[in-house]
Coordinates of C-alpha atoms in Angstrom, one line a residue:
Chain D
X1 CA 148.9 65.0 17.0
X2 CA 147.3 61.6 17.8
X3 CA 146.4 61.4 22.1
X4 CA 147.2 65.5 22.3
X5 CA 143.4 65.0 23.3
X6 CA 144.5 63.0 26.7
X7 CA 147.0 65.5 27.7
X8 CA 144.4 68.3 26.8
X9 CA 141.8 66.7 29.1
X10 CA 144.4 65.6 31.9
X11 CA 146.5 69.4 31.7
X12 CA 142.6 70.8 31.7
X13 CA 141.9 68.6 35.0
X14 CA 144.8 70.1 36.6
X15 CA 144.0 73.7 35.4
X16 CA 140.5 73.1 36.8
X17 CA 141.8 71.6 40.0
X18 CA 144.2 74.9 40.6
X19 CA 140.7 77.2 40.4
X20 CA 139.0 75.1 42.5
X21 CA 141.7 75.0 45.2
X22 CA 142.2 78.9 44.6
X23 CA 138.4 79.4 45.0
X24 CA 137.6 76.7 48.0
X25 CA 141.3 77.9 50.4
X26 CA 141.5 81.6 49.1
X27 CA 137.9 81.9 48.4
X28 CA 139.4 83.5 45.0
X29 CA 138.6 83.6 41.4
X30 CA 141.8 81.8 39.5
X31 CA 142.0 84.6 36.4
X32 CA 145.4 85.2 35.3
X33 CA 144.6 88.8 33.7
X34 CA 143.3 89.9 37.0
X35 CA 146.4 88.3 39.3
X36 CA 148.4 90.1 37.0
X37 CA 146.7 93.6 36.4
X38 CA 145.9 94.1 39.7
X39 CA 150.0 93.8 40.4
X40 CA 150.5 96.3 37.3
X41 CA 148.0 98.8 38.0
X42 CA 148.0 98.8 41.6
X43 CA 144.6 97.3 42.0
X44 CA 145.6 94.7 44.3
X45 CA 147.4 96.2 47.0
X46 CA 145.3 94.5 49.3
X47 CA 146.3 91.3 48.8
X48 CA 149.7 91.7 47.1
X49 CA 151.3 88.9 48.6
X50 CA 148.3 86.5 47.7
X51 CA 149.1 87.6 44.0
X52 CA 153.0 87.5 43.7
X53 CA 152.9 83.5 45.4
X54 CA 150.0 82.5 42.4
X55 CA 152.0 84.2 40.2
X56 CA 155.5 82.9 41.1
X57 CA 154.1 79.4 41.1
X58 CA 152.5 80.0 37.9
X59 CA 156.2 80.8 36.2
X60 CA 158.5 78.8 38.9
X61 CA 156.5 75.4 38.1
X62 CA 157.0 74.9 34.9
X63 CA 160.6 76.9 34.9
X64 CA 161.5 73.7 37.5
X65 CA 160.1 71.3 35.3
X66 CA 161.8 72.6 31.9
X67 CA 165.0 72.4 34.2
X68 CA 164.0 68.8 35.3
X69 CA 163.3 67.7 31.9
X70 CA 166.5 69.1 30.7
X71 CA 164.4 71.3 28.3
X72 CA 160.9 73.3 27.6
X73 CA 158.7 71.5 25.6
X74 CA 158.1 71.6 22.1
X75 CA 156.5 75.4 21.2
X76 CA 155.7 77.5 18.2
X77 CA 155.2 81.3 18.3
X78 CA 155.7 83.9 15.1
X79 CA 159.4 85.6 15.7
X80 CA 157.6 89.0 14.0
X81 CA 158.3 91.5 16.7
X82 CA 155.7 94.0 15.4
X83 CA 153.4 91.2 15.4
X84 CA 154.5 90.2 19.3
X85 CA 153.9 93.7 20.6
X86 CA 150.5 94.8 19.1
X87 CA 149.2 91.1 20.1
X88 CA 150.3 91.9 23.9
X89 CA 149.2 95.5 23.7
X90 CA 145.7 94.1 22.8
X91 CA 145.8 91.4 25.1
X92 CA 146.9 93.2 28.2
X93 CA 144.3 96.0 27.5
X94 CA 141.9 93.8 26.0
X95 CA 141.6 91.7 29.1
X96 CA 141.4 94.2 31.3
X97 CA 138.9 96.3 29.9
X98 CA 136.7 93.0 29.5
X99 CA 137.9 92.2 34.1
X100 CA 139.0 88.6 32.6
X101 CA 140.6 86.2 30.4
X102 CA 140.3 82.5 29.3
X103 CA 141.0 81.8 33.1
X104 CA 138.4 84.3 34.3
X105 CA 136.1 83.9 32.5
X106 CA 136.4 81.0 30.2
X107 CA 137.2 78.6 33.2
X108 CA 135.8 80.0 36.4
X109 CA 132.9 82.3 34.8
X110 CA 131.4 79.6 32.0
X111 CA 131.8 77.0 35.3
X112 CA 129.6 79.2 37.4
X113 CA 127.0 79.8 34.6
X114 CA 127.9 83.8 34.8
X115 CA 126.3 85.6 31.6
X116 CA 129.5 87.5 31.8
X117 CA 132.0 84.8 31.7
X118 CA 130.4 83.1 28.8
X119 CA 129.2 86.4 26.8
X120 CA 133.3 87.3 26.9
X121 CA 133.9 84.1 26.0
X122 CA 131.8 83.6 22.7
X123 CA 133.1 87.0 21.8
X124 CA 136.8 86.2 22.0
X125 CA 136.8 83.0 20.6
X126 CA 134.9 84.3 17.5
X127 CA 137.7 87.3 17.5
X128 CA 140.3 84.6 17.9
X129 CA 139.3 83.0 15.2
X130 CA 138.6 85.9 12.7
X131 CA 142.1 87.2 13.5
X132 CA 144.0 84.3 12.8
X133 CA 141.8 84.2 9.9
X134 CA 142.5 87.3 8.5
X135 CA 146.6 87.4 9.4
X136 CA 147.4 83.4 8.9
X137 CA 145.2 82.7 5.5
X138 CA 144.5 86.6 4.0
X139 CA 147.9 88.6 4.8
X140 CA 150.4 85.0 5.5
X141 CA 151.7 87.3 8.4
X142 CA 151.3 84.3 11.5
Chain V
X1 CA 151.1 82.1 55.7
X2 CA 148.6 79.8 54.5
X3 CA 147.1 82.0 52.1
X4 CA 150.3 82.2 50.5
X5 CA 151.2 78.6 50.2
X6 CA 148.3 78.0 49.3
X7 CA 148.2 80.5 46.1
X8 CA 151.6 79.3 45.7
X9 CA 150.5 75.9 45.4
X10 CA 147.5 76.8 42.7
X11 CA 150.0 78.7 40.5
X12 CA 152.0 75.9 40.3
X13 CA 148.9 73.4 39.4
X14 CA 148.0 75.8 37.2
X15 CA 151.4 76.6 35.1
X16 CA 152.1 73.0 34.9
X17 CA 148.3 72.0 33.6
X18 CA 148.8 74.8 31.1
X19 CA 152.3 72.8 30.3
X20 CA 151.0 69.5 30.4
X21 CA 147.5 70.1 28.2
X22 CA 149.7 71.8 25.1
X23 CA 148.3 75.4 25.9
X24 CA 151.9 76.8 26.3
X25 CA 152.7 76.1 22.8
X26 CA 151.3 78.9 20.6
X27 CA 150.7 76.5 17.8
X28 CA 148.2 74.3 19.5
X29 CA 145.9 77.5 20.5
X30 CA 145.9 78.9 16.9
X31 CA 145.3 75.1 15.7
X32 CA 141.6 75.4 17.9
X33 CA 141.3 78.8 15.5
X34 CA 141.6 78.0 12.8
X35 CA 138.4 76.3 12.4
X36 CA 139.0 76.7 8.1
X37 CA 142.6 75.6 8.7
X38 CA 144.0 72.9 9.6
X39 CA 141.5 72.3 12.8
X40 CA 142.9 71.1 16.3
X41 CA 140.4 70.4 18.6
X42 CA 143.0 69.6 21.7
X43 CA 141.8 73.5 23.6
X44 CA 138.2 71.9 24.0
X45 CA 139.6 69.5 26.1
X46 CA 141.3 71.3 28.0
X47 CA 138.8 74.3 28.6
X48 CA 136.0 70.6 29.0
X49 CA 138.5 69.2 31.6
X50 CA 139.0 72.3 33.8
X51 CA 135.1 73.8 33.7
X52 CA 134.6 69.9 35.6
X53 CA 136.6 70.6 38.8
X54 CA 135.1 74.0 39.2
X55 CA 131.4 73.6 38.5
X56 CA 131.5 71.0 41.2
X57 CA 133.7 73.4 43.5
X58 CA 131.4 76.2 43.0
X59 CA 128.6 73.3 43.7
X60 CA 130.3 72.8 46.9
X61 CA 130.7 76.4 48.0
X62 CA 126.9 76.9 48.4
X63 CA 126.4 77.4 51.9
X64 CA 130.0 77.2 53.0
X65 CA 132.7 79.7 53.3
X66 CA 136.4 79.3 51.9
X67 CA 138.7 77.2 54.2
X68 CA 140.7 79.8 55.2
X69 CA 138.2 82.6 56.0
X70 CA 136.9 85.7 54.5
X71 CA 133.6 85.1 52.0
X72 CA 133.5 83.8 48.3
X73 CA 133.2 86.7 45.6
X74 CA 129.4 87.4 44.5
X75 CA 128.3 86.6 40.9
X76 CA 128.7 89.4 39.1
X77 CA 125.6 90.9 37.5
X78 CA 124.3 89.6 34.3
X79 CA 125.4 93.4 32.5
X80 CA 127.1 92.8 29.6
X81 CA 128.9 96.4 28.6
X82 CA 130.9 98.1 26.3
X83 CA 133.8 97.1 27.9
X84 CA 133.1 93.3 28.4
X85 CA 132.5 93.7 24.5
X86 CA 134.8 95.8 23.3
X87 CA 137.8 94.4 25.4
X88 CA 136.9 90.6 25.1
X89 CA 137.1 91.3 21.2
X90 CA 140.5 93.2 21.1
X91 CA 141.4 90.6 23.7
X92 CA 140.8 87.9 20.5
X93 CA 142.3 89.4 18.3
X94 CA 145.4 89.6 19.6
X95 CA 145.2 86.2 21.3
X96 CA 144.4 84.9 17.6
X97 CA 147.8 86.7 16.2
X98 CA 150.0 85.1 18.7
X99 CA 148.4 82.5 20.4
X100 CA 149.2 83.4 23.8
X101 CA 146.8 84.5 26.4
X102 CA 147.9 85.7 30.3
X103 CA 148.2 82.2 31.6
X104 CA 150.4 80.4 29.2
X105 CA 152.2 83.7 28.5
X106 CA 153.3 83.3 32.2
X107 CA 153.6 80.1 32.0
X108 CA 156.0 79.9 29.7
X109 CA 158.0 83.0 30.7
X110 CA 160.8 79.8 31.8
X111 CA 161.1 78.2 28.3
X112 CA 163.7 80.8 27.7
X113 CA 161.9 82.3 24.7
X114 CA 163.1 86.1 24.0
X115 CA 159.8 86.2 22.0
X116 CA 158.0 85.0 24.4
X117 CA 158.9 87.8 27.0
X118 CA 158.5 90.6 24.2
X119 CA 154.9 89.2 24.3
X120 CA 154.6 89.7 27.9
X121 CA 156.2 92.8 28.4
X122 CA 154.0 94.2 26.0
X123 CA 151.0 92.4 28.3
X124 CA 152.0 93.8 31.0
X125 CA 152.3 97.9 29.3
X126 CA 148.8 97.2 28.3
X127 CA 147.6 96.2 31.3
X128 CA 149.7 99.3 32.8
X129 CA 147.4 101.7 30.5
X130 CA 144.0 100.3 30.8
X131 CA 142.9 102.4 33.8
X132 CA 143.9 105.6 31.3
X133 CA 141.7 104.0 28.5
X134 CA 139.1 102.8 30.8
X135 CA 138.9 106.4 31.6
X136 CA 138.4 107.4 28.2
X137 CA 135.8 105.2 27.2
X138 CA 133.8 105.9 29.8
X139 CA 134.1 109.4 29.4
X140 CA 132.6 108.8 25.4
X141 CA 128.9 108.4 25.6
X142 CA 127.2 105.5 25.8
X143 CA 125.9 104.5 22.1
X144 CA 128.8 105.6 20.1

């Protein structure tokens, strides 16, 4: 949609601003898989508390704005349950395996020139885009 | 008490720059992938607008220490593994069938969309499993 590029670079600002206050208070690296993981798996026992207030930011926020707004914004995502579950299965594993995600290391690797950060990255977005190759214009399914 | 404000505080930034970019709508992500589709170039923005803040924030962190103690994490070492491989590509995959990665999955957990929290209950059993199938990689050998 026409100026979706001016909310892209202002919502990226913001998303860039969070890491850096994250990294410069905390002295922590803003990657949602991590925050997350180390919760599920234990992990992050050490700084549990750290994790859950990220993490209840990251859903309150926007759950106080949908309910300021007087509604979530406008969103699209397949309703194909099968589909919902193997994509979260490979996403939860998938970022774990790789220690990061588009956060990790798309935002705060890529920004610190890590090899790591942007080696994941090249390969995921070339996955991305293979998979929504293959199920969107070969099978229809998404 | 700090500490957790503070992380409280970045969450929040960051679910609402998710909201505010587009990234929380699963449409706009698989829009950046399909580059023989219907191309929408909105994500480079956004991954462009927040790689700014931080190279200049990990710019400033030479030298210094974080503002409320302890030490800022080490660059990793330049290793790329199987597992950076293997689990940034099934990490694709799926983030090209739904369009949802951790962040936005979170984000959006408040838009009140059942299929939304199928995705990240699934996320979160994956992410329950991993040390299990960490294990079991590790234990194949090296080139197979």
């Amino acid at each position: 949609m026409y100026m979706d590029w001016v909310y892209g670079l202002v919502g990226g600002l913001m998303i860039g601003g969070a890491a850096a206050l994250f990294l410069l208070g905390n002295g922590r690296i803003m990657g949602a898989s991590g925050l997350i993981g180390g919760v599920v798996d234990g992990s992050g026992r050490g700084n549990l508390g750290e994790r859950l207030a990220f993490l209840g930011g990251l859903v309150g926020a926007p759950l106080i704005a949908v309910l300021l707004r007087g509604g979530p914004p406008e969103t699209e995502l397949t309703g194909n349950a099968a589909a919902l579950v193997a994509a979260g299965l490979l996403v939860g594993i998938g970022t774990r395996l790789a220690n990061g995600c588009t956060s990790g290391h798309g935002v705060c690797g890529i920004s610190r020139l890590s090899l790591r950060g942007i080696v994941a990255t090249a390969v995921y977005l070339a996955a991305g885009a293979v998979s929504l190759y293959v199920f969107r214009h070969m099978l229809g399914a998404v | 008490m700090k500490r957790l404000l503070l992380a409280a505080a970045s969450g929040g930034l960051f679910g609402l720059g998710l909201m505010v970019s587009g990234m929380t709508n699963p449409a706009k992500v698989q829009g950046w992938l399909d580059f023989l589709g219907d191309w929408d170039p909105t994500l480079a923005f956004v991954l462009g607008g927040a790689i700014l803040p931080m190279f200049l924030a990990w710019r400033y962190a030479e030298g210094r220490r974080p503002a409320l103690g302890g030490s800022f994490p080490a660059k990793p070492d330049p290793v790329i593994d199987r597992n950076l491989v293997l689990g940034s590509a099934m990490f694709g995959v799926g983030w090209g069938l739904a369009g949802l990665c951790p962040g936005p999955a979170m984000a959006s957990i408040g838009y009140g969309n059942p299929h939304v929290w199928l995705f990240v209950a699934s996320m979160i059993a994956g992410m329950a499993v991993t040390p299990w199938t960490r294990r079991k990689l590790d234990a194949l050998p090296a080139k197979g």
